[in-house]
CSV table of N, CA and C in Angstrom, one decimal:
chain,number,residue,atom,x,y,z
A,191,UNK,N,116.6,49.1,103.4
A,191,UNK,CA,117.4,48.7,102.2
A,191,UNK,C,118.6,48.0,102.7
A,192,UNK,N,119.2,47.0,101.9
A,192,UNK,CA,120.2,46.1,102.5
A,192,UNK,C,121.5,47.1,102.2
A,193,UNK,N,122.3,47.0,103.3
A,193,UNK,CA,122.8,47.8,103.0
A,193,UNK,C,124.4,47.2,104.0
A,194,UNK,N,125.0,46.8,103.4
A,194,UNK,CA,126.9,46.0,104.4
A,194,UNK,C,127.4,47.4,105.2
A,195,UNK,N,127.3,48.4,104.7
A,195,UNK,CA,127.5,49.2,105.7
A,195,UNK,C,127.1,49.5,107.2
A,196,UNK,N,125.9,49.1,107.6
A,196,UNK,CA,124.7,48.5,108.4
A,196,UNK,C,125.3,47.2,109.1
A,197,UNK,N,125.9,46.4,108.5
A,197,UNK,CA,126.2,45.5,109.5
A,197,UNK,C,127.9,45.5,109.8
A,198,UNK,N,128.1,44.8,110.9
A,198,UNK,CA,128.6,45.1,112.0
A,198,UNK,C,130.1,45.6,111.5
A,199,UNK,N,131.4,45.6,111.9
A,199,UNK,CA,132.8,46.3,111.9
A,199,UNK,C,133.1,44.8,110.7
A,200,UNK,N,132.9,44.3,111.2
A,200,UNK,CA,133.7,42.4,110.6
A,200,UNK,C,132.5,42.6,109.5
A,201,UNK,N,131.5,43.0,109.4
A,201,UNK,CA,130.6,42.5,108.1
A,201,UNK,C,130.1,41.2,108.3
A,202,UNK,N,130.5,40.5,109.5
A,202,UNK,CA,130.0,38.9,109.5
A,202,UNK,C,129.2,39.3,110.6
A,203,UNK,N,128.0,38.1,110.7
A,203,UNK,CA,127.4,37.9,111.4
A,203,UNK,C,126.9,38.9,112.9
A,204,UNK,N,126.7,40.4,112.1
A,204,UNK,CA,126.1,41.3,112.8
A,204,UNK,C,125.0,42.0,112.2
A,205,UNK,N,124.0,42.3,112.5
A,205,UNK,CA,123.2,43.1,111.4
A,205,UNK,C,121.9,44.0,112.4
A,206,UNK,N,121.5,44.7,111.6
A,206,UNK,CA,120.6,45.7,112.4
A,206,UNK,C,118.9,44.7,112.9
A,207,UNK,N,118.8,44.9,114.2
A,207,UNK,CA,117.8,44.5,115.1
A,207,UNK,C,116.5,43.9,113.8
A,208,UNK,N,116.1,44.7,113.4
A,208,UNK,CA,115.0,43.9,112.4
A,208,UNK,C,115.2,42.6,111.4
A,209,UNK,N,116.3,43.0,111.2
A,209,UNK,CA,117.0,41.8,110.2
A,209,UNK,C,117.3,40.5,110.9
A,210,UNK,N,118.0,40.8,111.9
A,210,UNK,CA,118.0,39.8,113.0
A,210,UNK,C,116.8,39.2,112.7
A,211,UNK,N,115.8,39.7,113.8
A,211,UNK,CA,114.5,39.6,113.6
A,211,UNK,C,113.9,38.6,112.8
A,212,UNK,N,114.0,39.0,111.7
A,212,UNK,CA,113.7,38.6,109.9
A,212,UNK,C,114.3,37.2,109.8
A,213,UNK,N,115.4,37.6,110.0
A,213,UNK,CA,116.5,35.8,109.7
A,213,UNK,C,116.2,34.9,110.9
A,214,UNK,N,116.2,35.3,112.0
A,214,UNK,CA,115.5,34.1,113.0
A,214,UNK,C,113.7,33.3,112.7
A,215,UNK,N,113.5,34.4,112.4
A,215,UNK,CA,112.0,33.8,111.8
A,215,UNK,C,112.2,32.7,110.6
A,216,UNK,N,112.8,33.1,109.5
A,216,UNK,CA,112.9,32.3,108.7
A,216,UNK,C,113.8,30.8,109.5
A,217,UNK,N,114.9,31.1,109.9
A,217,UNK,CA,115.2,30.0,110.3
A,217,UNK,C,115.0,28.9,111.2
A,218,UNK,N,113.4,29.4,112.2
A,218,UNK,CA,112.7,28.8,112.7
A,218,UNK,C,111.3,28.1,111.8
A,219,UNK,N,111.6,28.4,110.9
A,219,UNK,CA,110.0,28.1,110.4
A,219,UNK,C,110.5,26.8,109.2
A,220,UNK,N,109.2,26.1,109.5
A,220,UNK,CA,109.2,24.7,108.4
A,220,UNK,C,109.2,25.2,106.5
A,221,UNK,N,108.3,26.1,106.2
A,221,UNK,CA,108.8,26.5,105.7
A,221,UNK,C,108.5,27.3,104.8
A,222,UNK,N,108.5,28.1,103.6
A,222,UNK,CA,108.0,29.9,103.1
A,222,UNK,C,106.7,30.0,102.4
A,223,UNK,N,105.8,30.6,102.5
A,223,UNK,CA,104.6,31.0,101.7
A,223,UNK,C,104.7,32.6,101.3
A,224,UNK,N,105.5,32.6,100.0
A,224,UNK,CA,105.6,34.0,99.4
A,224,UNK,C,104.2,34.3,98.6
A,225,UNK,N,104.1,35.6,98.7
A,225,UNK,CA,102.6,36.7,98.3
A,225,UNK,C,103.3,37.5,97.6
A,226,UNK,N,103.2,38.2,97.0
A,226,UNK,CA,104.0,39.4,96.4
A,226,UNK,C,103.0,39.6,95.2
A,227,UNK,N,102.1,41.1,94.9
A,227,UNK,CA,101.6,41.6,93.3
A,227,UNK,C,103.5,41.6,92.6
A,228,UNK,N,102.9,41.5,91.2
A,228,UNK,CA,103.9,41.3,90.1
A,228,UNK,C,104.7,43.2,90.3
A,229,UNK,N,105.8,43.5,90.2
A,229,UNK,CA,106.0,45.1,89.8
A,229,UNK,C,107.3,44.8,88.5
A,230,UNK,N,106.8,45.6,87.5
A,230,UNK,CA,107.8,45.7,86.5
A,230,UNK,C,108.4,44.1,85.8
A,231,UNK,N,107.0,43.3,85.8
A,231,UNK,CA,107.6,41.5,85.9
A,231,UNK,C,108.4,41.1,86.4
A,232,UNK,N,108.8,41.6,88.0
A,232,UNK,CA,109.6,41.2,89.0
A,232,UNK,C,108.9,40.8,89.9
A,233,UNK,N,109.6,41.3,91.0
A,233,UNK,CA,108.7,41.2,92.6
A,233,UNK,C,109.3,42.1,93.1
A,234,UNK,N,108.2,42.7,94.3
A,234,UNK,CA,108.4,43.7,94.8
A,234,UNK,C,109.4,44.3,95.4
A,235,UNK,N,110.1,46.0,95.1
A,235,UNK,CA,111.3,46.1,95.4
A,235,UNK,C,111.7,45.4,97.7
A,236,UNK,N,110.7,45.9,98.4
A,236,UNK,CA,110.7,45.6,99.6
A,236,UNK,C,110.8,44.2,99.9
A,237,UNK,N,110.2,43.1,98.8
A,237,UNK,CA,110.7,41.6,99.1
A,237,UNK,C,111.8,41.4,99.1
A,238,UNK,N,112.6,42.2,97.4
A,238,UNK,CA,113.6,41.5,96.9
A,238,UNK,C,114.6,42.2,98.1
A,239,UNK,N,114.5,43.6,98.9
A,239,UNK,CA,115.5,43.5,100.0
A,239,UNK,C,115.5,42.6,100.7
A,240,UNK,N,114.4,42.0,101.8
A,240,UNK,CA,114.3,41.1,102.7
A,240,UNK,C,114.8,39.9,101.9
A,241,UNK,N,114.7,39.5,101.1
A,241,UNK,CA,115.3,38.0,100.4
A,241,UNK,C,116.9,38.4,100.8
A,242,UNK,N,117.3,39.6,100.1
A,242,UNK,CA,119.1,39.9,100.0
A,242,UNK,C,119.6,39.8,101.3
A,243,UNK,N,118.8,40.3,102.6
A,243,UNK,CA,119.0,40.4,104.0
A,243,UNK,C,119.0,39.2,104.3
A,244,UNK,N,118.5,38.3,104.1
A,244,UNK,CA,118.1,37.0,104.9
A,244,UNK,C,119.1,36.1,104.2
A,245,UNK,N,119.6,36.3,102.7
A,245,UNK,CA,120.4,35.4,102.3
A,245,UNK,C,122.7,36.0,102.3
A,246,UNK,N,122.7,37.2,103.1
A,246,UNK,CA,123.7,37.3,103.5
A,246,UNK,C,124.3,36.3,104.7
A,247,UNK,N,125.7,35.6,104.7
A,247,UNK,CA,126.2,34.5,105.3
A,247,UNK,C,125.9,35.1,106.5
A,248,UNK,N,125.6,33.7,107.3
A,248,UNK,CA,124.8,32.4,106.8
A,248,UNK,C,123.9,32.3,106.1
A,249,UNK,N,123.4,32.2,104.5
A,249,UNK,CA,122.0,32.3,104.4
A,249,UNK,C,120.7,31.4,104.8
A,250,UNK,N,120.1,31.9,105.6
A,250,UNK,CA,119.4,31.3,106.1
A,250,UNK,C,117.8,31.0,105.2
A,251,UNK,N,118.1,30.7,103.7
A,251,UNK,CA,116.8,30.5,102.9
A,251,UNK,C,117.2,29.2,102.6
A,252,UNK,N,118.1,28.2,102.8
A,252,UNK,CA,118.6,27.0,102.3
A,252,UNK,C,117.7,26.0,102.6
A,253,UNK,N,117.5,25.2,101.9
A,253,UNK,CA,117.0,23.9,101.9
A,253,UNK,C,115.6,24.1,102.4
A,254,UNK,N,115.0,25.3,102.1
A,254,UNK,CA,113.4,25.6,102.4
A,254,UNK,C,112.6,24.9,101.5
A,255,UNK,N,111.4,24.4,101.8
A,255,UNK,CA,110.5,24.6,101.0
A,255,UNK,C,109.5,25.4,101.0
A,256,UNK,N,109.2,26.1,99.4
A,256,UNK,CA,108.4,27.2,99.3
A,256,UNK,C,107.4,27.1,98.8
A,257,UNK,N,106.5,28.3,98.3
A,257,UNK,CA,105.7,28.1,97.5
A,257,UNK,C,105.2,29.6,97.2
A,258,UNK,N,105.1,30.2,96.3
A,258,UNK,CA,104.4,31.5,95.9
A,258,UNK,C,103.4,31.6,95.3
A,259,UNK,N,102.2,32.6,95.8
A,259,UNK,CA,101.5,32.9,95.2
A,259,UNK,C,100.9,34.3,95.4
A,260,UNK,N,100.3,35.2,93.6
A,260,UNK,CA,100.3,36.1,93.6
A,260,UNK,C,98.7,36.6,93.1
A,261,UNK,N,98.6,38.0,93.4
A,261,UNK,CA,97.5,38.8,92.7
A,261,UNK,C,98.0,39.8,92.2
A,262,UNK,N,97.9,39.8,91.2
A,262,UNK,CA,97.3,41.0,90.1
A,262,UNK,C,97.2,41.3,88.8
A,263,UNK,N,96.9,42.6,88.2
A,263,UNK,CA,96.0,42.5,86.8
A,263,UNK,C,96.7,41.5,85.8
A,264,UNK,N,95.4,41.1,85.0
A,264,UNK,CA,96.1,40.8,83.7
A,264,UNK,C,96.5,38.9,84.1
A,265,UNK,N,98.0,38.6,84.2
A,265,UNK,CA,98.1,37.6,83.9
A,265,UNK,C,98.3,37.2,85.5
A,266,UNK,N,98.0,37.6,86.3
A,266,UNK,CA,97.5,37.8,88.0
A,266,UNK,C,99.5,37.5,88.8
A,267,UNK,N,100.3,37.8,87.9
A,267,UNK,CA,101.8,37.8,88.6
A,267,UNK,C,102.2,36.8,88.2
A,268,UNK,N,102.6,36.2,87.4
A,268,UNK,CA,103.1,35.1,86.9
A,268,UNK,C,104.9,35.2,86.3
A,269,UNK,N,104.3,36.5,85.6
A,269,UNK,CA,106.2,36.8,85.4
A,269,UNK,C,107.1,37.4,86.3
A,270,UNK,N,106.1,37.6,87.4
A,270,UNK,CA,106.7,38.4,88.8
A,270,UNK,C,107.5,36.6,90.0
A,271,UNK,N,106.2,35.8,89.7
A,271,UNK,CA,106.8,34.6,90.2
A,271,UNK,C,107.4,33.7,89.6
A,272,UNK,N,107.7,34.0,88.2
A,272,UNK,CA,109.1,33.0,87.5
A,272,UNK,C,110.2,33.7,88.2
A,273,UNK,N,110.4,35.4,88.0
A,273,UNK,CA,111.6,36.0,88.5
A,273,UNK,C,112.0,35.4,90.1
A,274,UNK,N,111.2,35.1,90.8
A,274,UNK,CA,111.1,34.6,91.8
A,274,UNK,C,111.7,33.1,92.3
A,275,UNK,N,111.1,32.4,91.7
A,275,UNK,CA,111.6,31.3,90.8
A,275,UNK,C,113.8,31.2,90.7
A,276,UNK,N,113.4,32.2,90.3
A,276,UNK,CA,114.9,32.3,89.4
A,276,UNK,C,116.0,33.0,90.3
A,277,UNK,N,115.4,33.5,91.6
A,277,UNK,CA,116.5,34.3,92.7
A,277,UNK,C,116.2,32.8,93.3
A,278,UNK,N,115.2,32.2,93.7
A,278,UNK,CA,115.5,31.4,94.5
A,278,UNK,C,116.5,30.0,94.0
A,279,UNK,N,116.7,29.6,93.0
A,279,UNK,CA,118.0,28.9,92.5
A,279,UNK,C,119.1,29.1,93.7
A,280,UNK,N,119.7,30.4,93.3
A,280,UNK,CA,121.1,31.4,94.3
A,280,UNK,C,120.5,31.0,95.6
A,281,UNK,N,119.5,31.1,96.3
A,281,UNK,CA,119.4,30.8,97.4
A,281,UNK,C,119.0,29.2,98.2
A,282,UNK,N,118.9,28.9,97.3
A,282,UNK,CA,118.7,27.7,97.5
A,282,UNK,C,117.2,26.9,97.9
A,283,UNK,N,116.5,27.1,97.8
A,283,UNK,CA,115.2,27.4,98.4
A,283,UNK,C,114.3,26.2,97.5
A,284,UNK,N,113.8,25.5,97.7
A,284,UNK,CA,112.7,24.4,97.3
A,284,UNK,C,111.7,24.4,96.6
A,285,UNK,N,110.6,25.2,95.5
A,285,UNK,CA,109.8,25.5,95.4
A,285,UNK,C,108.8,24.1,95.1
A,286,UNK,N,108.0,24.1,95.4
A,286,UNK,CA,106.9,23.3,94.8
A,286,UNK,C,106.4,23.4,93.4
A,287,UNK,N,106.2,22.6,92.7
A,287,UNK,CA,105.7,22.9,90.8
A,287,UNK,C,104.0,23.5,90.9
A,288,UNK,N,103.6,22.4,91.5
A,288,UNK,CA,101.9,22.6,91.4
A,288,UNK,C,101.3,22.2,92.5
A,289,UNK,N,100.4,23.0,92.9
A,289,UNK,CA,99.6,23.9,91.6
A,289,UNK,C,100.2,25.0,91.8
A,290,UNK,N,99.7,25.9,90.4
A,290,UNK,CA,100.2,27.4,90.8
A,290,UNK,C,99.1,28.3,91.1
A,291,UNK,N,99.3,28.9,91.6
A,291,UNK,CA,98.7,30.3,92.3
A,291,UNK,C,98.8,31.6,91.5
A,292,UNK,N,97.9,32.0,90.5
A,292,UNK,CA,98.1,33.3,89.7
A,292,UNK,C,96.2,33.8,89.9
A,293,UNK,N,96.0,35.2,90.5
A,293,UNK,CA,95.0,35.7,90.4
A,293,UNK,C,95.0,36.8,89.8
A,294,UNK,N,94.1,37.0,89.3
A,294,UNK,CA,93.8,38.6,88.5
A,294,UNK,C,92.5,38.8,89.7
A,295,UNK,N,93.0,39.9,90.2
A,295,UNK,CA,91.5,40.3,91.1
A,295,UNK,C,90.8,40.6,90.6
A,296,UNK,N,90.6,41.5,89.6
A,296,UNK,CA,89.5,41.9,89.0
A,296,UNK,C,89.2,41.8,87.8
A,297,UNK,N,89.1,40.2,87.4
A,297,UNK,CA,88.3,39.7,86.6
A,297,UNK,C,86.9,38.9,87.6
A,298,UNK,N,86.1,39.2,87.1
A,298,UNK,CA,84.7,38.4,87.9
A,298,UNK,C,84.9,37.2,87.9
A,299,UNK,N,84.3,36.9,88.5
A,299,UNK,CA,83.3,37.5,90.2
A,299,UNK,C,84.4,38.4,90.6
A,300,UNK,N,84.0,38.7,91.6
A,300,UNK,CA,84.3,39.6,93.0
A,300,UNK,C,85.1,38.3,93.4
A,301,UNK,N,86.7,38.9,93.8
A,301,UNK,CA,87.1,37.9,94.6
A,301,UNK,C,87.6,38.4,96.2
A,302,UNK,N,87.6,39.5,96.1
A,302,UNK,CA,87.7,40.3,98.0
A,302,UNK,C,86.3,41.4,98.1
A,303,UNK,N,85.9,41.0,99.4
A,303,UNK,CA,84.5,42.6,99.7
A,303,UNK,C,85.8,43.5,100.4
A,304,UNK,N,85.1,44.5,100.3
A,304,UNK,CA,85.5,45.9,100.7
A,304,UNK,C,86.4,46.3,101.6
A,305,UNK,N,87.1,44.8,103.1
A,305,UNK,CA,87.8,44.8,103.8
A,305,UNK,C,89.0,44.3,103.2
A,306,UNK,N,89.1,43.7,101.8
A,306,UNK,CA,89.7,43.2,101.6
A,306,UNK,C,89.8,41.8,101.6
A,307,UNK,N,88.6,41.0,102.6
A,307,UNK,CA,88.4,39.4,103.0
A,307,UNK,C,88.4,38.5,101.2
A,308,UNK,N,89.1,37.8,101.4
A,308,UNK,CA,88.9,36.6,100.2
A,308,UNK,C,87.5,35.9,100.2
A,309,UNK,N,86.3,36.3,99.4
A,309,UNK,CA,85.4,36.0,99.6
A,309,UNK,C,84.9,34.9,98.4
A,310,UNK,N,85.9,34.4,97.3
A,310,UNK,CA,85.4,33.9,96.2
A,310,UNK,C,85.8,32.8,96.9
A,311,UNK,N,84.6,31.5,96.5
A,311,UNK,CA,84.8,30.0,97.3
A,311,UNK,C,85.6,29.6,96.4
A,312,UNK,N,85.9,29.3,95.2
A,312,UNK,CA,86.6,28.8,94.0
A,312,UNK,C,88.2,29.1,94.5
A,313,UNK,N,88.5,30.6,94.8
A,313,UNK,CA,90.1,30.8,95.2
A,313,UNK,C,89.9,30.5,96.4
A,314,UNK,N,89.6,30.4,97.2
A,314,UNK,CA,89.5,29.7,98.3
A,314,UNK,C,90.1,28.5,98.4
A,315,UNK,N,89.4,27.4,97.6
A,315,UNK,CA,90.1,26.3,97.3
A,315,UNK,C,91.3,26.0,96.5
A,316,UNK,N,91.4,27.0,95.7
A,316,UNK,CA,92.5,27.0,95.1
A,316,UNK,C,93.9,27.0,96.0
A,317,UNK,N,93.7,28.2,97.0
A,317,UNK,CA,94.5,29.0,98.0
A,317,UNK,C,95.2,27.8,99.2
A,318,UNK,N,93.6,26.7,98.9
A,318,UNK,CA,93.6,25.7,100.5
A,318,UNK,C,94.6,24.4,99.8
A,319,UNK,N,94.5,24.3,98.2
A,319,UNK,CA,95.4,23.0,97.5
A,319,UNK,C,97.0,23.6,97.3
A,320,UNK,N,96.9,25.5,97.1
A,320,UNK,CA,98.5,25.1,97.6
A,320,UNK,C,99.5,25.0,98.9
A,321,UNK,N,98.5,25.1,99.5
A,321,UNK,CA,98.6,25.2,100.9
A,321,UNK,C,99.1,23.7,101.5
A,322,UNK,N,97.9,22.7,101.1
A,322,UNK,CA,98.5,21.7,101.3
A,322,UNK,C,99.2,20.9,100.2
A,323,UNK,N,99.8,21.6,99.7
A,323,UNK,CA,101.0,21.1,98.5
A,323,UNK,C,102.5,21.1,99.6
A,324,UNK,N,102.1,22.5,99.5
A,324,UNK,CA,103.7,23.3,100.6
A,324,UNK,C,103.5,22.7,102.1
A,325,UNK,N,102.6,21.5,102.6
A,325,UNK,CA,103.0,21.1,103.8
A,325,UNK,C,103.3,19.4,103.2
A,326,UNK,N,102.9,18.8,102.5
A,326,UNK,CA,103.1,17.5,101.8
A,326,UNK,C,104.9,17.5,101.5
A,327,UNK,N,105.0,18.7,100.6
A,327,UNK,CA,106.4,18.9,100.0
A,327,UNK,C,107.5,18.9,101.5
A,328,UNK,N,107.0,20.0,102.0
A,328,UNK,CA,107.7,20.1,103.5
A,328,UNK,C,107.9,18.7,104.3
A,329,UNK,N,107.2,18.1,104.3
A,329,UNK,CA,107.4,16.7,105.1
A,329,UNK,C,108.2,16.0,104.3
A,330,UNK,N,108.1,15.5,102.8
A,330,UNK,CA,109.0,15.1,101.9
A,330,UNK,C,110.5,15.5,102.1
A,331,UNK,N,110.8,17.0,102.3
A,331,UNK,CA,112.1,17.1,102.2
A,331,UNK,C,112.6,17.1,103.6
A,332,UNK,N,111.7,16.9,104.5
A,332,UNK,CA,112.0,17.2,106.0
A,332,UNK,C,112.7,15.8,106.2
A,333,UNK,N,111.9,14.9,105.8
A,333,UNK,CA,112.0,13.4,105.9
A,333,UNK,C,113.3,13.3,105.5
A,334,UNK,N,113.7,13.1,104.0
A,334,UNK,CA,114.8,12.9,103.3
A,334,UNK,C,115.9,13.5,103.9
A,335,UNK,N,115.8,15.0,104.3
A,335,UNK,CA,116.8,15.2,105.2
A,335,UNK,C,117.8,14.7,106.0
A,336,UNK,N,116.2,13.9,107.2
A,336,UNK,CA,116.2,12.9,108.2
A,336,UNK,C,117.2,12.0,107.9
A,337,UNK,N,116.6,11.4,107.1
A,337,UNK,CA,117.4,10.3,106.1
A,337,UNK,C,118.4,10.2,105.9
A,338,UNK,N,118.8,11.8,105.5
A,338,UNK,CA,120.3,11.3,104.8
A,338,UNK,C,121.6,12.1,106.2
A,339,UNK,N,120.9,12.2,107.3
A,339,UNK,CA,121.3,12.4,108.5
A,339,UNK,C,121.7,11.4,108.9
A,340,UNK,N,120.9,10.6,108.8
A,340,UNK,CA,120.9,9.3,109.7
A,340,UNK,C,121.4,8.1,109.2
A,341,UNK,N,121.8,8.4,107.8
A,341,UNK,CA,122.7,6.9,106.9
A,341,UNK,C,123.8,7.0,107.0
């Protein structure tokens, strides 16, 4: 749990080994593919710490490009990834529009066997178009970046 008491005497730029951890990852990587089931039309309390950890100064979720997608009942997380949506504003974070990613697993077919493996060919494809949405978008803002580095 995020917690300022936990980091260092100054509160700046010290924090406990995992989080470390957690924020170097993020700040190495092109950029975010969030999962999260919907809880309470939020998202999960264990994400929304890691978001809070990773966006204490320096926050390192800035100028990401993301993209989320969810499973579960009913309307398969959709109000869990607007809320989502809506932290990432504050953080600054990129999201992609489309396509979206909302599964209900258990409406038919079968969309995982028994291990859990994604076995429906349909979300499959679905899974593989946001996939390359969030590396299309990523080169766009990587580019522009470039760009406005270099003018």
């Amino acid at each position: 749990m995020q917690n300022i008491d936990l980091e260092g005497e100054d509160h700046e730029g010290s924090f406990p080994p995992a989080v470390e951890d957690l924020r170097q990852k993020i700040l190495e990587s092109d950029c975010i593919l969030f999962s999260s089931p919907e809880f309470n039309y939020s998202v999960s309390a264990p994400l929304k710490n890691a978001i809070d950890w990773a966006s204490r100064p320096p926050n390192v979720w800035g100028d990401k490009a993301a993209a989320i997608i969810s499973v579960s009942a009913g309307m398969g997380g959709a109000r869990g990834q607007l809320h989502l949506r809506q932290i990432g504003v504050f953080l600054d974070l990129h999201f992609i529009n489309k396509p979206e990613f909302f599964l209900n697993a258990f409406q038919p077919p079968a969309k995982f066997d028994s291990q859990g493996n994604l076995i429906d060919e349909n979300t499959r494809e679905r899974l593989k178009e946001v996939l390359l949405a969030l590396q299309a978008f990523t080169w766009r803002l990587k580019t522009a970046t470039h760009a406005e580095i270099n003018a």
